[in-house]
mmCIF file of C-alpha atoms in Angstrom:
data_model
loop_
_atom_site.group_PDB
_atom_site.id
_atom_site.type_symbol
_atom_site.label_atom_id
_atom_site.label_comp_id
_atom_site.label_asym_id
_atom_site.label_seq_id
_atom_site.Cartn_x
_atom_site.Cartn_y
_atom_site.Cartn_z
ATOM 1 C CA GLY A 1 7.128 7.222 12.182
ATOM 2 C CA GLU A 2 7.934 8.332 8.701
ATOM 3 C CA SER A 3 5.311 10.056 6.641
ATOM 4 C CA VAL A 4 4.899 10.879 3.022
ATOM 5 C CA GLY A 5 2.665 13.784 2.197
ATOM 6 C CA LEU A 6 0.801 14.760 -0.897
ATOM 7 C CA HIS A 7 0.213 18.330 -1.959
ATOM 8 C CA LEU A 8 -3.324 17.784 -3.260
ATOM 9 C CA PRO A 9 -5.798 15.398 -1.727
ATOM 10 C CA THR A 10 -8.151 15.610 -4.737
ATOM 11 C CA LEU A 11 -7.645 16.349 -8.385
ATOM 12 C CA SER A 12 -10.198 16.619 -11.179
ATOM 13 C CA VAL A 13 -9.157 16.647 -14.816
ATOM 14 C CA GLN A 14 -10.904 16.545 -18.144
ATOM 15 C CA GLU A 15 -10.582 13.401 -20.169
ATOM 16 C CA GLY A 16 -7.680 13.741 -22.564
ATOM 17 C CA ASP A 17 -5.789 16.266 -20.451
ATOM 18 C CA ASN A 18 -2.559 15.478 -18.669
ATOM 19 C CA SER A 19 -2.571 14.904 -14.905
ATOM 20 C CA ILE A 20 0.179 15.667 -12.445
ATOM 21 C CA ILE A 21 0.088 14.215 -8.946
ATOM 22 C CA ASN A 22 2.671 15.473 -6.488
ATOM 23 C CA CYS A 23 4.257 13.919 -3.439
ATOM 24 C CA ALA A 24 6.634 15.237 -0.794
ATOM 25 C CA TYR A 25 8.631 12.534 0.910
ATOM 26 C CA SER A 26 10.299 12.837 4.250
ATOM 27 C CA ASN A 27 13.553 10.900 4.358
ATOM 28 C CA SER A 28 16.515 12.019 2.269
ATOM 29 C CA ALA A 29 18.018 8.540 2.703
ATOM 30 C CA SER A 30 15.091 6.821 0.983
ATOM 31 C CA ASP A 31 16.512 4.881 -1.925
ATOM 32 C CA TYR A 32 13.508 3.706 -3.893
ATOM 33 C CA PHE A 33 10.059 5.069 -4.688
ATOM 34 C CA ILE A 34 6.889 3.561 -6.057
ATOM 35 C CA TRP A 35 3.604 4.949 -7.304
ATOM 36 C CA TYR A 36 0.533 2.839 -6.678
ATOM 37 C CA LYS A 37 -3.004 3.175 -8.026
ATOM 38 C CA GLN A 38 -5.943 2.081 -5.906
ATOM 39 C CA GLU A 39 -9.318 1.719 -7.555
ATOM 40 C CA SER A 40 -12.472 1.611 -5.501
ATOM 41 C CA GLY A 41 -12.868 -1.674 -3.663
ATOM 42 C CA LYS A 42 -9.452 -2.948 -4.687
ATOM 43 C CA GLY A 43 -5.958 -3.090 -3.309
ATOM 44 C CA PRO A 44 -3.149 -0.781 -4.421
ATOM 45 C CA GLN A 45 -1.624 -1.739 -7.745
ATOM 46 C CA PHE A 46 1.941 -0.985 -8.844
ATOM 47 C CA ILE A 47 2.216 1.642 -11.585
ATOM 48 C CA ILE A 48 5.841 2.696 -11.837
ATOM 49 C CA ASP A 49 8.961 2.898 -9.715
ATOM 50 C CA ILE A 50 12.154 4.904 -9.638
ATOM 51 C CA ARG A 51 15.446 4.505 -7.802
ATOM 52 C CA SER A 52 17.128 7.375 -6.052
ATOM 53 C CA ASN A 53 19.984 7.427 -8.579
ATOM 54 C CA MET A 54 17.538 8.449 -11.313
ATOM 55 C CA ASP A 55 15.529 11.628 -11.814
ATOM 56 C CA LYS A 56 13.063 10.473 -14.435
ATOM 57 C CA ARG A 57 11.467 7.250 -15.556
ATOM 58 C CA GLN A 58 8.840 6.717 -18.209
ATOM 59 C CA GLY A 59 6.249 4.032 -18.629
ATOM 60 C CA GLN A 60 3.214 3.686 -20.797
ATOM 61 C CA ARG A 61 1.426 7.064 -20.498
ATOM 62 C CA VAL A 62 3.054 7.628 -17.097
ATOM 63 C CA THR A 63 6.222 9.428 -16.107
ATOM 64 C CA VAL A 64 7.711 9.715 -12.651
ATOM 65 C CA LEU A 65 10.023 12.598 -11.786
ATOM 66 C CA LEU A 66 12.238 12.635 -8.722
ATOM 67 C CA ASN A 67 13.798 15.755 -7.273
ATOM 68 C CA LYS A 68 16.002 14.715 -4.375
ATOM 69 C CA THR A 69 17.054 18.279 -3.620
ATOM 70 C CA VAL A 70 13.586 19.166 -2.429
ATOM 71 C CA LYS A 71 12.442 15.600 -1.681
ATOM 72 C CA HIS A 72 9.690 15.739 -4.241
ATOM 73 C CA LEU A 73 8.166 13.081 -6.435
ATOM 74 C CA SER A 74 5.568 13.523 -9.146
ATOM 75 C CA LEU A 75 3.488 11.262 -11.336
ATOM 76 C CA GLN A 76 2.457 12.524 -14.731
ATOM 77 C CA ILE A 77 -0.331 10.768 -16.592
ATOM 78 C CA ALA A 78 -0.649 11.630 -20.259
ATOM 79 C CA ALA A 79 -4.036 11.795 -21.997
ATOM 80 C CA THR A 80 -5.950 10.927 -18.854
ATOM 81 C CA GLN A 81 -8.763 8.453 -19.335
ATOM 82 C CA PRO A 82 -11.837 7.659 -17.210
ATOM 83 C CA GLY A 83 -10.156 4.414 -16.188
ATOM 84 C CA ASP A 84 -7.424 6.457 -14.518
ATOM 85 C CA SER A 85 -9.894 7.620 -11.863
ATOM 86 C CA ALA A 86 -8.521 6.236 -8.605
ATOM 87 C CA VAL A 87 -6.532 7.119 -5.516
ATOM 88 C CA TYR A 88 -2.805 7.393 -6.179
ATOM 89 C CA PHE A 89 -0.171 6.773 -3.538
ATOM 90 C CA CYS A 90 3.496 7.419 -3.519
ATOM 91 C CA ALA A 91 5.658 5.265 -1.279
ATOM 92 C CA GLU A 92 9.248 5.777 -0.213
ATOM 93 C CA ARG A 93 11.537 2.988 0.907
ATOM 94 C CA TYR A 94 13.754 3.416 3.932
ATOM 95 C CA ASN A 95 14.104 -0.095 5.390
ATOM 96 C CA GLN A 96 10.415 -0.491 4.718
ATOM 97 C CA PHE A 97 7.853 1.337 2.609
ATOM 98 C CA TYR A 98 6.077 4.389 3.933
ATOM 99 C CA PHE A 99 2.943 5.405 2.082
ATOM 100 C CA GLY A 100 1.472 8.846 1.604
ATOM 101 C CA THR A 101 -2.153 9.658 2.300
ATOM 102 C CA GLY A 102 -3.129 9.475 -1.347
ATOM 103 C CA THR A 103 -4.558 11.774 -4.004
ATOM 104 C CA SER A 104 -7.968 11.073 -5.403
ATOM 105 C CA LEU A 105 -8.012 11.606 -9.177
ATOM 106 C CA THR A 106 -11.362 12.091 -10.895
ATOM 107 C CA VAL A 107 -11.492 12.140 -14.672
ATOM 108 C CA ILE A 108 -14.390 14.106 -16.120
ATOM 109 C CA PRO A 109 -15.655 12.654 -19.415
ATOM 110 C CA ASP B 1 -6.028 -16.996 -10.591
ATOM 111 C CA THR B 2 -5.853 -14.344 -7.904
ATOM 112 C CA ALA B 3 -2.250 -13.653 -6.907
ATOM 113 C CA VAL B 4 -2.901 -12.452 -3.356
ATOM 114 C CA SER B 5 -6.230 -13.479 -1.919
ATOM 115 C CA GLN B 6 -7.770 -12.480 1.385
ATOM 116 C CA THR B 7 -10.809 -13.823 3.141
ATOM 117 C CA PRO B 8 -13.274 -12.626 4.112
ATOM 118 C CA LYS B 9 -13.801 -9.519 2.008
ATOM 119 C CA TYR B 10 -16.189 -8.061 4.567
ATOM 120 C CA LEU B 11 -16.283 -8.692 8.288
ATOM 121 C CA VAL B 12 -18.884 -7.173 10.598
ATOM 122 C CA THR B 13 -18.611 -8.015 14.260
ATOM 123 C CA GLN B 14 -19.332 -6.806 17.771
ATOM 124 C CA MET B 15 -16.847 -5.165 20.108
ATOM 125 C CA GLY B 16 -15.001 -7.651 22.234
ATOM 126 C CA ASN B 17 -15.126 -10.476 19.714
ATOM 127 C CA ASP B 18 -12.104 -12.297 18.293
ATOM 128 C CA LYS B 19 -11.744 -12.603 14.517
ATOM 129 C CA SER B 20 -9.250 -13.799 11.938
ATOM 130 C CA ILE B 21 -8.413 -12.713 8.410
ATOM 131 C CA LYS B 22 -6.651 -15.129 6.105
ATOM 132 C CA CYS B 23 -4.219 -14.364 3.314
ATOM 133 C CA GLU B 24 -2.646 -16.555 0.696
ATOM 134 C CA GLN B 25 -0.316 -15.737 -2.190
ATOM 135 C CA ASN B 26 0.473 -17.963 -5.146
ATOM 136 C CA LEU B 27 3.307 -15.842 -6.510
ATOM 137 C CA GLY B 28 6.074 -17.793 -4.823
ATOM 138 C CA HIS B 29 7.118 -14.700 -2.887
ATOM 139 C CA ASP B 30 9.211 -14.885 0.253
ATOM 140 C CA THR B 31 7.802 -11.907 2.114
ATOM 141 C CA MET B 32 4.264 -11.087 3.186
ATOM 142 C CA TYR B 33 2.770 -8.042 4.886
ATOM 143 C CA TRP B 34 -0.284 -6.754 6.658
ATOM 144 C CA TYR B 35 -1.342 -3.135 6.230
ATOM 145 C CA LYS B 36 -4.156 -1.144 7.811
ATOM 146 C CA GLN B 37 -5.940 1.530 5.771
ATOM 147 C CA ASP B 38 -8.023 4.019 7.706
ATOM 148 C CA SER B 39 -11.041 5.998 6.572
ATOM 149 C CA LYS B 40 -8.767 8.690 5.118
ATOM 150 C CA LYS B 41 -7.039 6.097 2.948
ATOM 151 C CA PHE B 42 -3.810 6.259 4.931
ATOM 152 C CA LEU B 43 -1.905 2.978 4.562
ATOM 153 C CA LYS B 44 0.267 1.883 7.438
ATOM 154 C CA ILE B 45 2.305 -1.260 7.700
ATOM 155 C CA MET B 46 1.569 -3.517 10.644
ATOM 156 C CA PHE B 47 3.671 -6.636 10.148
ATOM 157 C CA SER B 48 6.032 -8.268 7.712
ATOM 158 C CA TYR B 49 7.134 -11.894 7.524
ATOM 159 C CA ASN B 50 9.982 -13.303 5.491
ATOM 160 C CA ASN B 51 9.999 -17.087 5.104
ATOM 161 C CA LYS B 52 7.688 -17.428 8.100
ATOM 162 C CA GLU B 53 9.841 -15.203 10.300
ATOM 163 C CA LEU B 54 8.681 -11.859 11.652
ATOM 164 C CA ILE B 55 10.868 -9.043 10.314
ATOM 165 C CA ILE B 56 8.729 -5.938 10.768
ATOM 166 C CA ASN B 57 6.497 -5.389 13.759
ATOM 167 C CA GLU B 58 5.287 -1.849 13.936
ATOM 168 C CA THR B 59 3.650 -0.378 16.995
ATOM 169 C CA VAL B 60 0.494 -2.426 16.931
ATOM 170 C CA PRO B 61 -1.569 -3.465 19.968
ATOM 171 C CA ASN B 62 -0.723 -6.975 21.074
ATOM 172 C CA ARG B 63 -4.357 -7.873 20.434
ATOM 173 C CA PHE B 64 -3.165 -8.286 16.841
ATOM 174 C CA SER B 65 -1.241 -11.478 16.248
ATOM 175 C CA PRO B 66 0.012 -12.541 12.833
ATOM 176 C CA LYS B 67 0.642 -16.176 12.078
ATOM 177 C CA SER B 68 2.521 -17.593 9.122
ATOM 178 C CA PRO B 69 2.112 -21.366 8.799
ATOM 179 C CA ASP B 70 4.178 -21.335 5.616
ATOM 180 C CA LYS B 71 5.610 -18.685 3.348
ATOM 181 C CA ALA B 72 2.494 -18.636 1.157
ATOM 182 C CA HIS B 73 0.157 -17.772 4.033
ATOM 183 C CA LEU B 74 -0.013 -14.969 6.544
ATOM 184 C CA ASN B 75 -3.083 -14.790 8.734
ATOM 185 C CA LEU B 76 -4.071 -12.022 11.101
ATOM 186 C CA HIS B 77 -5.872 -12.749 14.336
ATOM 187 C CA ILE B 78 -7.419 -9.946 16.332
ATOM 188 C CA ASN B 79 -8.538 -10.384 19.933
ATOM 189 C CA SER B 80 -11.005 -8.240 21.856
ATOM 190 C CA LEU B 81 -11.978 -6.107 18.887
ATOM 191 C CA GLU B 82 -12.444 -2.385 19.504
ATOM 192 C CA LEU B 83 -14.321 0.287 17.557
ATOM 193 C CA GLY B 84 -10.994 1.792 16.459
ATOM 194 C CA ASP B 85 -10.049 -1.424 14.721
ATOM 195 C CA SER B 86 -12.602 -0.681 12.015
ATOM 196 C CA ALA B 87 -10.607 -0.238 8.821
ATOM 197 C CA VAL B 88 -9.641 -2.008 5.635
ATOM 198 C CA TYR B 89 -6.841 -4.517 6.131
ATOM 199 C CA PHE B 90 -4.620 -5.378 3.196
ATOM 200 C CA CYS B 91 -2.332 -8.303 2.779
ATOM 201 C CA ALA B 92 0.595 -7.970 0.377
ATOM 202 C CA SER B 93 3.573 -9.976 -0.769
ATOM 203 C CA SER B 94 6.928 -9.281 -2.398
ATOM 204 C CA GLN B 95 9.842 -11.219 -3.751
ATOM 205 C CA GLY B 96 13.072 -11.577 -1.819
ATOM 206 C CA SER B 97 14.029 -10.508 1.662
ATOM 207 C CA ALA B 98 14.577 -6.844 0.786
ATOM 208 C CA VAL B 99 11.461 -4.737 0.641
ATOM 209 C CA ASN B 100 10.453 -4.659 -3.015
ATOM 210 C CA ILE B 101 7.384 -4.051 -5.133
ATOM 211 C CA GLN B 102 4.432 -5.307 -3.173
ATOM 212 C CA TYR B 103 1.406 -7.021 -4.642
ATOM 213 C CA PHE B 104 -1.726 -6.363 -2.676
ATOM 214 C CA GLY B 105 -4.853 -8.339 -2.033
ATOM 215 C CA ALA B 106 -8.291 -6.782 -2.485
ATOM 216 C CA GLY B 107 -8.610 -5.990 1.203
ATOM 217 C CA THR B 108 -10.854 -6.998 4.098
ATOM 218 C CA ARG B 109 -13.244 -4.343 5.316
ATOM 219 C CA LEU B 110 -13.634 -4.799 9.060
ATOM 220 C CA SER B 111 -16.508 -3.046 10.812
ATOM 221 C CA VAL B 112 -16.648 -3.260 14.584
ATOM 222 C CA LEU B 113 -20.047 -2.336 16.041
#
C-alpha cells in the first residue's frame, strides 16, 4: 500500500523555540494533506490541512509548507510550548488517507 | 459531549476469544472508519462505511467484521483473536462521502494474551 514517511522519528526542542517536523509523501497524485497531533492516550486530532494547489498555509502558531516537486510536507510550530509535546502525523489523501509513522515531539521546559 | 466515543477503552482477552468494540459519533457525519495503530504508532485504515455501506475494505483478515446498524454507529467484531491483533483501534468519522478531515475517538487498547 501507500506509505508516508517522516524524516525524524523523535524531536526534542526547548520551550519557546520553533519546531519543524518533516514528512515525505509517496504519491504525486495526492490532492490533500493533513497534519494530526496525537497526545498520549488520545486519538489523533486535526491541526491544519493544505490542498495540493497551495504551497503554504498558516494557522495559529502553525504553518504547513508543501513542496510538490520533491513530495515534501513540513509542519512548523512557532514558540513551542510544553502542551505541544505529542506525536505528529502527516496524512496524504489519494482516494483515502495514508498516514505516516509519526514524529514524537518533546518540549523541554 | 464526546464527538466520537468508543467502548471499551481497554480490552484484555485470551487468544481464541471473540470480542467487539463499539463506536458512536454524534457529529451527524456520513462516513465512519476503523483504524489500527501498532506499537510503533503506525496508523492503518481497516474499513470505511458511508451511510451504512462499506466503501473501503483494506486487506484485513476476515476474522474482523465491521457492522454499521446506522450511520452514527460502526462496531468492530473480531473472531478468534490472535496475539498479533494486540494494538490500539481507533474509530473516526468525517462529513460527506469524500474522504475529509477525520475526527477520531480516544481509541481502544486491545491486549491479546
